[in-house]
Amino acid sequence: MAIDELTRVSDDLERIEIQLLLEGIYQHYGFDFRGYAPGSLKRRLWRRAYAEKVDSMSALQTKVLHDPEVMERLLLDLSINVTSMFRDPTFFLAFRRKVVPLMRTYPFVRIWNAGCSTGEETYSLAILLKEEGLYDKSRIYATDINDKVLERARAGGFPLERMRDYTENYIRAGGTEEFSTYYTAEGETAYFDTSLREQVVFAQHNLVSDGPFNEFNVIVCRNVMIYFGKSLQDRVHDLFHDSLDHFGVLALGHKESIRFTRHEQEYEEIDGPEKLYRKVGA
Amino acid sequence: MSRELVVIGSSWGGLVALEKILSALPKDFEMSIAIAQHRSVDSGAGALSAMLGRHTALDVCEAGDKEPIEPGRVYIAPPDYHLYVEQGSFALDVDDAVQYSRPSIDVLFDSAADVYGDRLVAVILTGANQDGAYGIKRVKRRGGLTIAQDPATAVKPDMPAAAIATGAVDRVLPLDEIGPALAQLGARQTDGSRA
């Protein structure tokens, strides 16, 4: 075979191996990564492979299927996404200016923070609601696929060294207080005030496999679906659409969009660039 | 075979190089173009695409996640995201920087090679690091056409030189010949077939 042909065969073989790995994980552990965006998934799988000192997807499959601790590590790789407090400050600014007024018209507000990861986004929302005087009439349901990650989110502690960046974000996001009043430093960790957790429920939920569990006025799901392939995204959008009240607000990540999804026509833009949408279709 | 997608990687000095290349492309250019230009996180949203859009007859935009890849359009990787090519559309992610770069040229080239194989053209331009050298090897292995800017015409020669050193570059062209070369590849012949 010519070198091109050999390459094609080995690339095709890798594709098959990845498929088998994902199928094995699904059948053995119940986690379904089969619909994730292939490019970024492949990169993360290889990172885990190098870390586990194996040099093929088949070898990784052997480790993953026979050693639950390897699966734990892989799950963390695949479910921890880069996050920070008040990430994309202009989003929070737009949320304050355009979504908060809408929320004031409801007697009670239910917010779903889907894919909350380690909680940075959740605590940011909590702080924003406190400052806008809406916290006591709100309830935030913060969900994630990974129990261990939720534990961290519940603990509310973040590396102290990140607080300077977070303070800057907070200010640019329209924060009205001294950011440091929201946490206490203990060693190298900044622990956020327990009062911020009063109206927050952290619970496990799998966007891929679980159905709706409530109806919400606001759904915030940012930079989670970016890791999903197109048809999985469409299914999650079905779920969100079913979970949103009429005129409910959907907030997506900076580079995500309602465009190119099958529910595009059922939302109107509250703020296009900041990815804030309102459900208008039934 | 006919080429359908051009992927371009550029870094230091890339703005001027991209303007030059894009300005040489005609309005009926048929291939899609995806560009990973190393940019700072604070780059204004849309600033680069607006800037480049003024120098070309083609539509220039920042690629969105799951945005369909359309012929004759120019897509730019947004600052601080990796741009992937998938079947029929782009995908973005914010995973670790690769070779200190996000967007990473290697990531763009590698994913494009997987999907487009021999329907791909890859171009490496001026830059001060080695991003893209691995990617250009992948493109070549999958049958793509690989072009590097002649380092002598580059503001920073390291990046094209690193690509050339891999032995995987088909053509080394001075900057002002790259645009016309792409124009020829992306032109429709008078009998309706592609170049």
XYZ file of C-alpha atoms in Angstrom:
477
model
C 0.000 0.000 0.000
C 1.153 3.534 -0.728
C 1.822 5.772 2.273
C -1.411 7.674 1.633
C -3.359 4.467 1.699
C -1.682 3.338 4.942
C -2.496 6.675 6.490
C -6.095 6.466 5.427
C -6.363 2.979 6.889
C -4.807 3.964 10.211
C -6.979 7.076 10.471
C -10.034 5.007 9.657
C -8.952 2.447 12.226
C -8.645 5.163 14.859
C -12.158 6.281 14.027
C -13.410 2.739 14.566
C -11.500 2.422 17.830
C -12.970 5.630 19.168
C -16.446 4.465 18.248
C -15.861 1.181 20.085
C -14.465 2.999 23.109
C -17.495 5.288 23.360
C -19.859 2.386 22.844
C -18.054 0.414 25.552
C -18.272 3.323 27.978
C -21.962 3.722 27.241
C -22.795 0.062 27.668
C -20.639 -0.480 30.727
C -20.960 2.798 32.626
C -24.030 4.391 31.091
C -22.289 7.631 30.128
C -23.151 8.581 26.599
C -20.422 10.548 24.852
C -21.315 9.215 21.430
C -22.928 12.468 20.383
C -20.121 14.768 21.454
C -18.365 16.968 18.906
C -15.762 14.632 17.358
C -12.844 17.049 16.992
C -12.582 18.201 20.598
C -13.570 14.759 21.909
C -10.711 13.101 20.047
C -8.257 15.582 21.491
C -9.454 14.986 25.034
C -9.380 11.207 24.602
C -5.771 11.353 23.414
C -4.821 13.599 26.344
C -6.224 10.961 28.701
C -4.444 8.224 26.724
C -1.069 9.953 27.127
C -1.753 10.545 30.805
C -2.534 6.837 31.241
C 0.591 5.969 29.262
C -1.157 4.082 26.492
C -0.672 4.711 22.806
C -3.889 3.648 21.194
C -7.593 4.134 21.660
C -7.976 0.357 21.981
C -5.468 0.302 24.836
C -7.331 3.164 26.482
C -10.552 1.202 26.124
C -9.014 -1.743 27.969
C -7.982 0.486 30.844
C -11.242 2.402 30.983
C -13.509 -0.643 30.926
C -11.524 -2.624 33.487
C -10.565 0.149 35.908
C -13.350 2.418 37.190
C -10.773 4.895 38.494
C -9.558 5.470 34.947
C -13.174 6.077 33.963
C -13.433 8.625 36.815
C -10.434 10.478 35.479
C -11.748 10.373 31.926
C -15.135 11.586 33.101
C -13.494 14.572 34.739
C -11.579 15.266 31.535
C -14.760 15.174 29.520
C -17.015 17.068 31.895
C -14.801 19.769 33.391
C -14.932 22.763 31.174
C -12.917 25.933 31.460
C -14.874 28.315 33.630
C -14.408 31.398 35.786
C -16.602 33.720 37.808
C -18.400 36.367 35.781
C -16.913 34.855 32.662
C -17.604 37.085 29.653
C -18.511 40.056 31.866
C -20.545 41.703 29.115
C -22.922 38.753 29.302
C -23.633 39.442 32.975
C -23.995 43.126 32.252
C -26.590 42.366 29.570
C -28.286 39.925 31.950
C -28.564 42.667 34.567
C -29.906 45.196 32.117
C -32.255 43.076 30.053
C -33.228 39.924 31.930
C -33.466 41.241 35.492
C -36.284 43.710 34.590
C -38.230 40.764 33.176
C -37.624 38.767 36.324
C -39.004 41.570 38.472
C -42.427 40.972 36.945
C -42.630 37.415 38.308
C -43.656 36.650 41.902
C -41.133 33.840 41.969
C -38.265 32.998 39.635
C -36.968 29.520 38.822
C -33.557 29.412 37.153
C -31.854 26.350 35.730
C -28.076 26.610 35.525
C -27.430 23.586 33.322
C -23.884 22.219 33.250
C -22.847 24.244 36.302
C -19.519 22.392 36.637
C -17.611 23.572 39.712
C -20.110 26.354 40.368
C -18.331 29.556 39.311
C -21.228 30.520 37.087
C -23.797 29.595 39.745
C -22.210 31.763 42.416
C -21.893 34.591 39.913
C -25.621 34.413 39.218
C -26.353 34.281 42.950
C -24.278 37.399 43.574
C -25.935 39.233 40.708
C -29.419 38.359 41.990
C -28.516 39.453 45.527
C -27.331 42.816 44.261
C -30.483 43.273 42.225
C -32.677 42.408 45.220
C -34.099 39.326 43.505
C -32.282 36.569 45.352
C -34.907 35.829 47.987
C -37.647 35.258 45.447
C -35.422 33.132 43.199
C -34.447 29.501 43.201
C -31.406 28.327 41.236
C -31.227 24.677 40.191
C -27.593 24.039 39.353
C -27.067 20.712 37.614
C -24.134 18.761 36.252
C -23.420 15.244 35.020
C -20.640 14.650 37.527
C -21.248 14.100 41.261
C -17.658 14.804 42.311
C -17.765 18.120 40.509
C -21.063 19.007 42.195
C -19.454 18.325 45.576
C -16.860 20.945 44.785
C -19.550 23.354 43.680
C -21.438 22.827 46.955
C -18.273 23.515 48.944
C -18.016 26.935 47.312
C -14.245 27.185 47.582
C -12.031 28.436 44.755
C -8.293 29.088 44.467
C -7.540 32.393 46.175
C -5.090 33.323 43.439
C -7.954 33.569 40.958
C -9.778 36.211 42.950
C -7.921 39.079 41.360
C -9.075 38.090 37.861
C -12.545 37.337 39.173
C -12.701 40.766 40.835
C -11.876 42.409 37.529
C -14.573 40.370 35.777
C -17.045 41.203 38.521
C -16.445 44.933 38.157
C -16.777 44.796 34.389
C -19.962 42.800 34.851
C -21.566 45.716 36.701
C -20.920 44.540 40.260
C -22.039 47.067 42.834
C -20.144 45.945 45.950
C -16.626 45.087 47.032
C -16.109 41.624 45.572
C -14.033 40.537 48.569
C -17.053 40.871 50.844
C -18.470 37.748 49.264
C -15.715 35.388 50.364
C -13.325 34.633 53.192
C -9.775 33.476 52.595
C -8.580 30.334 54.350
C -5.062 29.403 53.338
C -5.033 29.252 49.552
C -8.780 28.955 49.169
C -11.477 31.586 48.957
C -14.731 30.281 50.442
C -17.850 31.993 49.271
C -20.489 33.014 51.765
C -22.952 30.263 52.661
C -25.785 32.768 52.315
C -25.166 32.606 48.569
C -26.161 28.949 48.655
C -29.477 29.345 50.471
C -31.573 29.510 47.309
C -29.398 27.141 45.317
C -29.985 23.423 44.799
C -27.061 21.486 43.337
C -28.257 18.255 41.728
C -27.065 15.696 39.271
C -28.654 15.765 35.858
C -27.452 14.406 32.554
C -28.355 16.633 29.621
C -27.792 13.762 27.233
C -30.026 11.178 28.835
C -32.316 12.789 31.406
C -35.629 14.435 30.669
C -37.213 17.637 31.935
C -37.607 17.889 35.696
C -39.286 21.247 36.107
C -40.396 24.358 34.279
C -38.190 27.387 34.435
C -38.294 31.102 33.777
C -34.605 31.230 32.952
C -32.158 28.616 31.668
C -28.458 29.444 31.675
C -26.326 26.922 29.801
C -23.080 28.414 28.638
C -20.194 26.709 26.907
C -21.539 23.246 27.598
C -23.219 22.477 24.299
C -20.145 23.607 22.462
C -18.837 20.115 23.228
C -21.848 18.380 21.749
C -22.312 17.347 18.140
C -25.112 18.905 16.150
C -27.819 16.308 16.641
C -27.124 16.067 20.357
C -27.372 19.846 20.556
C -30.734 19.698 18.818
C -31.972 17.179 21.387
C -30.800 19.318 24.271
C -32.539 22.292 22.695
C -35.709 20.174 22.619
C -35.240 19.588 26.338
C -34.696 23.285 27.044
C -37.661 24.277 24.951
C -39.857 21.854 26.899
C -38.481 23.165 30.183
C -39.036 26.849 29.563
C -42.148 28.801 30.410
C -43.674 30.919 27.669
C -41.504 34.060 27.454
C -38.837 32.205 29.409
C -35.237 33.255 28.819
C -32.507 31.030 27.398
C -28.900 32.155 27.864
C -26.142 30.499 25.845
C -22.370 30.816 25.689
C -20.502 33.490 23.841
C -19.941 31.520 20.690
C -23.090 29.436 20.840
C -26.294 30.318 19.118
C -29.913 29.437 18.555
C -29.163 29.737 14.844
C -28.640 26.425 13.048
C -30.859 24.653 15.633
C -34.357 23.378 14.985
C -35.943 25.771 17.488
C -34.499 28.887 15.895
C -37.913 30.301 14.993
C -39.364 29.848 18.459
C -37.123 32.388 20.155
C -36.644 36.090 19.757
C -33.380 37.838 20.517
C -33.191 39.868 23.690
C -29.510 40.462 23.061
C -28.007 38.809 19.994
C -24.315 39.290 20.683
C -24.697 38.163 24.313
C -26.813 35.140 23.304
C -29.887 35.991 25.350
C -33.132 34.673 23.877
C -36.777 34.672 24.862
C -39.148 31.831 24.027
C -42.074 33.084 22.024
C -43.181 29.951 20.179
C -45.360 27.420 21.999
C -9.316 16.280 -7.880
C -11.091 19.478 -6.944
C -10.261 21.358 -3.808
C -13.127 22.620 -1.662
C -11.624 24.124 1.450
C -8.610 26.314 2.092
C -7.276 26.493 5.637
C -4.824 29.246 6.441
C -2.657 29.629 9.534
C -0.993 32.912 10.373
C 0.568 34.649 13.331
C 2.837 37.667 13.747
C 2.583 39.738 10.563
C -0.492 37.822 9.479
C -2.901 40.730 9.063
C -1.056 42.295 6.170
C -0.388 38.899 4.603
C -4.069 37.907 4.810
C -5.194 41.226 3.317
C -2.865 40.709 0.407
C -4.065 37.168 -0.248
C -7.775 37.845 0.146
C -7.643 40.930 -2.081
C -6.462 38.734 -4.964
C -9.538 36.495 -4.845
C -12.421 37.117 -7.244
C -16.077 37.462 -6.218
C -16.919 34.062 -7.715
C -14.223 32.224 -5.796
C -15.663 28.797 -5.128
C -13.772 27.336 -2.196
C -14.482 27.964 1.477
C -11.705 29.560 3.485
C -11.045 29.062 7.212
C -8.375 31.139 8.906
C -6.658 30.678 12.262
C -4.850 33.924 12.989
C -3.160 34.050 16.378
C -4.847 36.877 18.228
C -4.974 38.295 21.711
C -7.880 37.407 23.980
C -8.903 41.028 24.078
C -9.298 41.243 20.328
C -12.570 43.003 19.731
C -15.315 40.680 18.595
C -15.608 40.909 14.844
C -12.819 43.467 14.530
C -10.572 41.196 12.506
C -13.309 40.050 10.160
C -14.462 43.623 9.621
C -10.914 44.682 8.863
C -10.267 41.864 6.405
C -13.720 42.278 4.875
C -12.721 45.705 3.604
C -9.958 44.179 1.472
C -11.852 41.479 -0.340
C -14.857 40.854 -2.539
C -15.767 37.833 -0.415
C -17.916 37.733 2.726
C -15.788 37.532 5.863
C -17.177 36.503 9.247
C -16.173 34.973 12.541
C -16.972 31.271 12.598
C -19.706 30.287 15.008
C -20.084 26.894 16.655
C -21.982 24.530 14.330
C -21.975 27.156 11.565
C -22.298 25.493 8.135
C -19.258 25.738 5.884
C -20.379 27.524 2.734
C -18.460 27.903 -0.504
C -16.986 31.278 -1.347
C -17.035 32.539 2.243
C -14.175 33.394 4.572
C -14.393 32.253 8.198
C -12.105 33.493 10.966
C -11.445 31.659 14.220
C -12.656 33.823 17.131
C -10.028 34.913 19.671
C -9.413 32.422 22.486
C -11.263 29.511 20.890
C -10.007 26.558 18.886
C -11.647 26.187 15.490
C -12.411 22.686 14.288
C -13.652 21.544 10.909
C -16.305 18.830 11.113
C -18.617 17.277 8.557
C -20.294 20.256 6.928
C -19.812 22.697 9.782
C -17.364 24.295 12.159
C -17.039 23.561 15.858
C -15.418 25.630 18.577
C -13.967 24.758 21.924
C -11.980 26.372 24.675
C -9.642 23.555 25.609
C -6.040 24.179 26.550
C -3.900 26.270 24.269
C -1.845 24.093 21.924
C 1.740 25.389 21.526
C 0.599 28.367 23.595
C -1.945 29.244 20.943
C -5.699 29.424 20.971
C -6.833 29.406 18.151
C -4.360 26.717 17.253
C -3.353 26.254 13.634
C -2.520 22.588 14.250
C -6.047 21.972 15.563
C -7.629 23.608 12.493
C -5.368 21.826 10.015
C -5.656 18.415 11.715
C -9.444 18.453 11.848
C -9.698 19.780 8.271
C -7.396 16.989 7.064
C -9.620 14.375 8.748
C -12.752 15.632 7.028
C -11.569 17.002 3.681
C -8.606 14.768 2.851
C -7.548 15.483 -0.731
C -10.160 18.246 -1.155
C -8.093 20.481 1.068
C -5.505 23.210 0.574
C -3.466 24.324 3.586
C -1.428 27.528 3.709
C 1.127 28.509 6.378
C 2.040 32.181 6.621
C 4.304 34.403 8.675
C 4.774 33.744 12.392
C 7.262 33.495 15.231
C 6.460 30.007 16.543
C 5.997 26.468 15.211
C 2.251 26.193 15.237
C 1.042 24.504 12.065
C 4.114 22.349 11.375
C 2.404 19.244 12.762
C -0.851 20.202 11.065
C 0.724 20.588 7.650
C 2.158 17.060 7.898
C -1.318 15.724 8.652
C -2.785 17.593 5.686
C -0.137 16.192 3.360
C -0.657 12.635 4.627
C -4.356 12.868 3.818
C -3.703 14.066 0.266
C -4.145 17.810 0.728
C -2.161 20.453 -1.172
C 0.256 22.286 1.110
C 1.630 25.782 0.574
C 4.038 27.802 2.705
C 4.848 31.460 2.411
C 8.437 31.954 1.346
C 10.125 32.831 4.653
C 12.132 35.509 2.844
C 8.875 37.405 2.239
C 7.564 36.924 5.787
C 7.587 39.441 8.622
C 8.530 36.502 10.881
C 10.032 33.509 9.023
C 9.979 30.904 11.831
C 6.506 29.497 11.273
C 6.694 28.905 7.503
C 10.281 27.705 7.906
C 9.215 25.130 10.502
C 6.505 23.901 8.139
C 8.955 23.640 5.237
C 11.422 21.764 7.434
C 8.895 18.938 7.862
C 9.260 18.101 4.183
C 5.489 18.152 3.836
C 5.172 21.417 1.891
C 4.318 21.086 -1.812
C 4.874 24.705 -2.825
C 6.869 27.547 -1.289
C 5.508 30.800 -2.707
C 6.334 34.467 -2.198
C 3.478 36.262 -0.484
C 2.163 38.005 -3.576
C 1.876 34.742 -5.523
C -0.279 32.945 -2.942
C -3.502 34.829 -3.696
C -3.307 34.232 -7.467
C -2.459 30.548 -6.885
C -5.572 30.119 -4.722
C -7.650 32.087 -7.230
C -6.656 29.640 -9.910
C -7.483 26.614 -7.729
C -10.839 28.088 -6.828
C -11.878 29.217 -10.261
C -14.507 27.652 -12.402
C -13.322 26.804 -15.924
C -15.321 28.051 -18.935
C -16.625 24.550 -19.576
C -18.150 24.483 -16.067
C -15.531 22.227 -14.521
C -13.191 23.278 -11.738
C -9.469 23.958 -12.140
